[in-house]
Structures are given as structure tokens and as C-alpha cells.
């Protein structure tokens, strides 16, 4: 591109308050009589993944960051390349909405939990189905792998948590104690603790080896939608319908902070791998990025046109993925808050998203009859 073309394009297409526009706007080329209408400032959105006709319930990155998975009401899981936004695979097999997706730490498995009361374990590289786990008597709302790969946990409408051996598909424990739906499960760093969040307004901490209950955390005034541990195990976050996020010390059960700022239910929480950021997604259609050390909001990410159902950081923290009822997955730069990609392809809500462990792809879960994977 010639220098004159760059100069002219900068004046015509950059936002009104961009520095380069301000420096040269008084010296337009003679042939330019009127430019197009442009935004006032640069948009924080980097990319939107579109083409989905159903809600996105869940998103998750693989550990290497090479894949992003998303689960949706279209009954499919999609695997994406988060760098380019390209769809790699569409996984088909569930007979109802996919509510949660998760990658194992070693990248060998992708788990999906569904309204069809089953959990499916997939090979994320080939898209092949490896196991179908049956045992719950109602919808599976959340799935999570332990870091050592010994356990897969599932939380359900049936008020129980089940612990499975992901290699064999065998059931190891059924944890009972919650008096309402179990909406979220998460493992501590060394797999010595399992957290569960429930509509009974409590978070419970369990010993996954024995199945024993260790602590019950109380403080929220409404259903708990999501729980997540920081990578170093120092903090446990819980997001609730009471519009707050609470930060707990998982070893003492002490409430450290209550984060306020959302104007509706907080449906999803996730820590960055370095522990410097906490993301929360809400029914208010925004994602907030917090400094968990002081409880301050660093960025508020706007761009979704419907409720934000799921958020996930890539392993290297280069990307934050968000899945929404607007049927899209958005990829953000968590450092700047800028939007990088919008991924489209689901035909219903995106319920869950997950990154592969090598961060080369993203997998979305959806309730349709096909499944896909995007590379980024």
C-alpha cells in the first residue's frame, strides 16, 4: 500500500478520537469531500464468532490454548481455532442441550454434560467419542477434571455430584448433601479438594478421594451459579444470582471479599492462569475483569446482546472466551479488554466453552446434531 493510501485510510476509517486522526484531520487530501460515519473510539472487541442459531451455554480452552470448545442448545460441541476463529470440528452425539464442557489437563479428553442426563468423553484431536457416562437421573449442569487426571466430577439437577474415572468411565463416588440443584463443580490445584455450588445457596468443599464433606460455605443470599479456584489454590470464587462474586480462602473457609458491580445474576466465574485476573459473566450482558487481590474492576467488556453464560481463559492468558445466549462466542484480550474475534456457527444458545490445554483451539458446546472446533 502506498504512503498516500495509508494516510488517507487513516483519516477516513479511524475513530474520531484516534491519535493519528487528531494529528492530521486538519490536513485532509484535496479530493476528500466527506468521509464515512465512524465510531468515536476504538472498539474493545477483537473478534466475534458468529453463525450460531442457538444459545451458547459453555466455553473452555484446552491447556495448550490451541482449541476452544463450546457447547450449545443445538446439541453439538464445536471446536475452534481461537487465533483465526476457524471452526475445526463439530461433535454430534447428545440428544439434548449441552450445558457444560471441559478439557482434561493432558488434552486427552474433552468432557460434555447434557440435558440428556449423560456425560460424553471425546478425543478432541479426532472428534471421536470415547465413553458415555450414565448414572445421573437429571440434567448435568457442570463437568470438571482434576489436574492429575484421576477424576472427572459432574454436578446435576438431581442434587448430587458424581466422581468418575475418565480413563475407564467407571463411577467412583456419589456425593450427597446439597438440597437443590448442583450448578457448578471445580477442583483445587492438587486435587485434594472439590468445590460445588448449588441452588441451596451454599458452596461445599469435599475430599474427592474419600467423598467426605469438609466444609460448607455460607454467605450468598441466592443460588450459586459458578465456582472456580485460582491456579495457586489461594482463592475460591463463587458467582451468584444475588449479583455478587465472593472470594473465599478454601483452606479456612473464611470470606475474603465480596465483589459488587453487576446489575443482574452472575452466571460464570474464571481465574486467569497467573491469578492476576478474575472474570465474571452476567445476565446483565457484560463481562467484568477484576483484580482479585484488591477487588477492583479493571475492565467491563460489552458486546454481547444477550446473557453471558460462560467465560474461560486460555492457558497462557492471551485470550478470554465468552459464550452467550446471543449464540456467539467472543474472544477478548484480557489485558486491554479489546475484542479479538467473534465466533459464529451454533444454531442455538452456547452453554459452555473450553480451551484445549495447548491453546490452539476452542470448543463450544451446543444442543444440535453436529459439532465443531475452531482454531485461533
XYZ file of C-alpha atoms in Angstrom:
376
model
C 0.000 0.000 0.000
C 1.347 3.440 -0.950
C 2.043 6.061 1.723
C -0.768 8.307 0.430
C -3.219 5.407 0.679
C -2.196 4.746 4.285
C -2.513 8.426 5.175
C -5.932 8.755 3.549
C -7.245 5.496 5.017
C -6.130 6.594 8.471
C -8.111 9.809 8.191
C -11.193 8.169 6.709
C -11.611 4.986 8.744
C -10.040 5.567 12.180
C -12.289 6.549 15.128
C -12.955 10.230 15.796
C -10.747 10.330 18.905
C -7.867 8.234 17.500
C -4.473 9.920 17.908
C -3.500 9.612 14.244
C -6.789 11.159 13.154
C -6.363 14.060 15.576
C -2.860 14.772 14.330
C -3.794 15.055 10.656
C -7.513 15.789 10.442
C -6.839 19.458 9.653
C -4.871 18.490 6.550
C -7.169 16.218 4.514
C -6.332 15.374 0.894
C -7.975 17.742 -1.575
C -10.122 15.042 -3.173
C -11.783 14.096 0.136
C -15.055 15.998 0.490
C -16.876 13.868 3.077
C -15.823 10.745 4.971
C -17.973 7.870 6.267
C -19.528 7.853 9.732
C -17.096 6.248 12.197
C -17.122 5.306 15.875
C -15.912 7.798 18.482
C -13.290 5.421 19.920
C -11.726 2.050 19.088
C -13.995 -0.864 19.986
C -12.660 -3.252 22.652
C -13.967 -6.159 20.554
C -11.315 -8.090 18.684
C -13.369 -10.886 17.187
C -16.890 -12.286 17.261
C -17.603 -15.874 16.349
C -20.999 -15.927 14.687
C -23.306 -18.088 12.621
C -24.796 -19.802 15.656
C -28.570 -20.059 15.759
C -28.832 -21.389 19.344
C -27.646 -20.262 22.775
C -24.025 -20.940 23.773
C -24.055 -22.386 27.304
C -20.405 -23.107 27.960
C -16.897 -22.380 26.634
C -13.484 -23.837 27.590
C -9.881 -23.593 26.357
C -7.503 -26.512 26.031
C -4.385 -26.264 28.220
C -2.126 -25.502 25.258
C -4.557 -22.842 24.036
C -4.818 -24.394 20.595
C -8.507 -25.256 20.892
C -11.642 -23.616 22.192
C -14.696 -25.776 22.852
C -18.271 -24.520 23.026
C -21.490 -26.285 23.979
C -24.919 -25.174 22.875
C -28.646 -25.742 22.816
C -28.213 -27.050 19.258
C -26.991 -30.346 20.865
C -23.465 -30.033 19.436
C -19.967 -29.236 20.642
C -17.812 -27.124 18.377
C -14.029 -26.946 18.393
C -12.479 -23.690 17.198
C -9.067 -22.227 16.446
C -9.067 -19.209 18.776
C -6.338 -17.410 16.795
C -8.189 -17.337 13.489
C -11.730 -18.072 14.641
C -11.914 -21.027 12.233
C -14.174 -23.988 13.027
C -12.256 -27.287 13.240
C -14.794 -29.917 14.337
C -18.445 -30.332 15.200
C -19.119 -33.156 17.677
C -22.500 -34.844 17.430
C -23.976 -37.436 19.793
C -26.010 -35.830 22.567
C -29.784 -35.868 22.243
C -30.385 -32.616 24.145
C -28.743 -29.299 25.074
C -25.080 -29.335 26.108
C -24.701 -27.407 29.344
C -21.002 -27.797 30.183
C -17.668 -28.642 28.549
C -14.176 -29.192 29.988
C -10.747 -30.354 28.761
C -8.512 -32.678 30.762
C -5.122 -31.226 31.739
C -3.237 -33.588 29.427
C -5.517 -32.771 26.490
C -6.568 -36.392 26.014
C -10.230 -35.835 26.836
C -12.991 -33.340 26.260
C -15.995 -33.882 28.543
C -19.519 -32.666 27.793
C -22.505 -32.659 30.150
C -26.024 -32.536 28.775
C -29.731 -32.229 29.456
C -29.931 -35.820 28.150
C -28.587 -36.918 31.606
C -25.296 -38.235 30.185
C -21.659 -37.168 30.084
C -19.667 -37.895 26.959
C -15.882 -38.127 26.748
C -14.355 -37.229 23.383
C -10.931 -37.286 21.770
C -10.512 -33.556 20.979
C -7.919 -34.252 18.284
C -10.049 -36.588 16.184
C -13.523 -35.799 17.496
C -14.105 -39.496 18.266
C -16.436 -40.486 21.127
C -14.543 -42.480 23.791
C -17.095 -43.027 26.600
C -20.696 -42.247 27.506
C -21.173 -41.987 31.284
C -24.627 -42.761 32.674
C -25.820 -42.589 36.265
C -27.380 -39.193 36.903
C -31.178 -39.034 36.975
C -31.443 -35.480 35.645
C -29.573 -32.843 33.594
C -25.800 -32.467 34.036
C -25.046 -28.800 34.707
C -21.271 -28.885 35.198
C -18.234 -31.078 34.481
C -14.617 -30.653 35.633
C -11.375 -32.677 35.510
C -8.900 -32.879 38.389
C -5.421 -31.644 37.464
C -3.867 -35.075 37.945
C -6.450 -36.613 35.600
C -7.682 -39.139 38.164
C -11.170 -37.693 38.499
C -13.951 -36.250 36.413
C -16.634 -34.531 38.507
C -20.209 -33.876 37.391
C -22.900 -31.765 39.075
C -26.569 -32.317 38.324
C -30.175 -31.259 38.714
C -30.533 -34.480 40.729
C -28.744 -32.636 43.626
C -25.697 -34.936 43.560
C -22.077 -34.806 42.428
C -20.583 -37.880 40.821
C -16.863 -38.654 40.574
C -15.734 -40.775 37.640
C -12.537 -42.408 36.397
C -12.169 -40.735 32.968
C -9.899 -43.472 31.621
C -12.338 -46.323 32.230
C -15.600 -44.399 32.569
C -16.286 -46.112 35.910
C -18.173 -44.332 38.727
C -16.006 -43.846 41.849
C -18.211 -41.848 44.271
C -21.618 -40.196 44.521
C -21.564 -37.138 46.811
C -24.836 -36.240 48.515
C -25.624 -33.307 50.793
C -26.925 -30.445 48.688
C -30.668 -29.811 48.975
C -31.057 -28.331 45.491
C -29.500 -28.392 42.011
C -25.696 -28.568 41.825
C -24.824 -25.947 39.224
C -21.020 -25.905 39.299
C -18.047 -28.081 40.280
C -14.314 -27.263 40.376
C -11.133 -28.977 41.620
C -8.416 -27.433 43.772
C -4.867 -27.318 42.340
C -3.623 -30.637 43.794
C -6.986 -32.412 43.508
C -7.318 -32.635 47.305
C -10.494 -30.543 47.286
C -13.597 -30.412 45.138
C -15.901 -27.376 45.328
C -19.591 -27.492 44.433
C -22.021 -24.579 44.119
C -25.759 -25.093 44.446
C -29.183 -23.508 44.280
C -29.344 -24.183 48.042
C -27.161 -21.017 48.371
C -24.136 -22.916 49.699
C -20.725 -23.895 48.395
C -19.453 -27.221 49.675
C -15.860 -28.477 49.818
C -15.313 -32.226 49.507
C -12.436 -34.698 49.718
C -12.611 -36.375 46.270
C -10.613 -39.393 47.396
C -12.989 -40.385 50.195
C -16.104 -38.438 49.185
C -16.243 -36.830 52.651
C -17.671 -33.327 53.164
C -15.026 -30.975 54.625
C -16.638 -27.512 54.732
C -19.893 -25.734 53.912
C -19.513 -22.075 52.889
C -22.493 -19.830 53.539
C -22.943 -16.146 52.715
C -24.766 -15.790 49.413
C -28.441 -14.804 49.544
C -29.419 -16.623 46.343
C -28.448 -19.550 44.093
C -24.751 -20.109 43.375
C -24.222 -20.394 39.639
C -20.460 -20.896 39.347
C -17.371 -21.746 41.410
C -13.683 -21.555 40.439
C -10.302 -21.923 42.166
C -7.315 -19.718 41.437
C -4.382 -21.623 39.932
C -2.311 -21.328 43.132
C -5.217 -22.574 45.244
C -5.269 -19.465 47.434
C -8.744 -18.295 46.412
C -12.136 -19.794 45.633
C -14.600 -17.590 43.723
C -18.374 -18.066 43.716
C -20.828 -16.236 41.449
C -24.465 -15.948 42.442
C -27.956 -14.863 41.486
C -27.560 -12.279 44.276
C -25.488 -10.292 41.688
C -22.213 -10.658 43.619
C -18.963 -12.613 43.436
C -17.482 -13.815 46.714
C -13.825 -14.705 47.269
C -13.054 -17.333 49.909
C -9.959 -18.864 51.486
C -10.531 -22.564 50.653
C -8.301 -23.804 53.463
C -10.061 -21.890 56.260
C -13.486 -21.240 54.618
C -13.021 -17.549 55.517
C -14.833 -14.992 53.327
C -12.144 -12.652 51.967
C -14.115 -10.224 49.777
C -17.496 -9.594 48.190
C -17.279 -8.086 44.689
C -20.200 -5.902 43.643
C -20.793 -4.251 40.278
C -23.036 -6.457 38.158
C -26.684 -5.437 37.832
C -28.034 -8.981 37.420
C -27.178 -12.613 38.217
C -23.518 -13.668 37.936
C -23.621 -16.905 35.969
C -19.953 -17.696 35.433
C -16.547 -17.006 37.015
C -12.995 -17.951 35.980
C -9.442 -17.066 37.058
C -6.602 -16.365 34.645
C -3.737 -18.866 34.863
C -1.419 -16.350 36.546
C -4.098 -15.426 39.087
C -3.899 -11.737 38.200
C -7.436 -11.552 36.823
C -10.871 -12.881 37.699
C -13.564 -12.821 35.004
C -17.289 -12.813 35.747
C -20.107 -13.107 33.203
C -23.624 -11.971 33.936
C -27.230 -11.758 32.862
C -26.559 -8.020 32.547
C -24.813 -8.959 29.242
C -21.363 -7.839 30.408
C -18.128 -9.489 31.483
C -16.155 -7.854 34.261
C -12.429 -8.340 34.786
C -11.368 -7.905 38.409
C -8.095 -7.647 40.285
C -8.748 -10.392 42.861
C -6.057 -9.058 45.198
C -7.920 -5.798 45.860
C -11.381 -6.500 44.425
C -11.234 -3.656 41.891
C -12.824 -3.764 38.426
C -10.167 -3.412 35.711
C -12.367 -3.704 32.610
C -16.045 -4.076 31.774
C -16.444 -5.894 28.451
C -19.549 -5.053 26.454
C -20.611 -6.513 23.131
C -22.928 -9.445 23.762
C -26.590 -8.777 23.016
C -27.892 -11.370 25.492
C -26.949 -13.064 28.778
C -23.328 -14.204 29.216
C -23.425 -17.879 30.164
C -19.762 -18.948 30.233
C -16.234 -17.487 30.398
C -12.835 -19.196 30.110
C -9.187 -18.096 29.959
C -6.650 -19.736 27.671
C -3.691 -21.402 29.405
C -1.318 -18.541 28.548
C -3.970 -15.934 29.473
C -3.731 -14.398 25.985
C -7.437 -14.931 25.416
C -10.657 -14.736 27.355
C -13.597 -16.519 25.735
C -17.234 -15.737 26.498
C -20.304 -17.714 25.420
C -23.735 -16.135 25.299
C -27.410 -16.653 24.662
C -26.865 -14.397 21.620
C -25.467 -17.594 20.000
C -21.925 -16.228 19.645
C -18.561 -16.779 21.288
C -16.354 -13.739 21.702
C -12.589 -13.778 22.182
C -11.104 -10.873 24.123
C -7.644 -9.632 25.025
C -7.898 -9.694 28.838
C -5.010 -7.252 29.269
C -6.578 -4.466 27.228
C -10.210 -5.549 27.210
C -10.211 -5.458 23.396
C -12.398 -7.825 21.380
C -10.329 -10.046 19.053
C -12.814 -12.410 17.377
C -16.486 -13.275 17.272
C -17.098 -16.968 16.530
C -20.352 -17.924 14.874
C -21.678 -21.314 13.855
C -24.037 -22.623 16.530
C -27.751 -22.657 15.781
C -28.792 -22.272 19.431
C -27.561 -20.932 22.791
C -23.873 -21.525 23.577
C -23.944 -23.076 27.039
C -20.268 -23.791 27.630
C -16.839 -23.010 26.169
C -13.434 -24.579 26.871
C -9.869 -24.082 25.589
C -7.627 -27.027 24.763
C -4.562 -27.351 27.005
C -2.217 -26.263 24.203
C -4.382 -23.194 23.472
C -4.553 -23.943 19.764
C -8.279 -24.383 19.685
C -11.595 -23.642 21.299
C -14.551 -25.963 21.703
C -18.138 -24.784 22.029
C -20.949 -26.989 23.329
C -24.323 -26.769 21.639
C -27.559 -28.815 21.563
C -27.761 -29.575 17.847
C -26.920 -32.644 15.801
C -23.471 -31.563 14.692
C -20.294 -30.484 16.445
C -17.374 -28.237 15.548
C -13.984 -26.968 16.671
C -12.330 -23.620 15.931
C -8.632 -22.755 15.817
C -7.431 -19.330 16.946
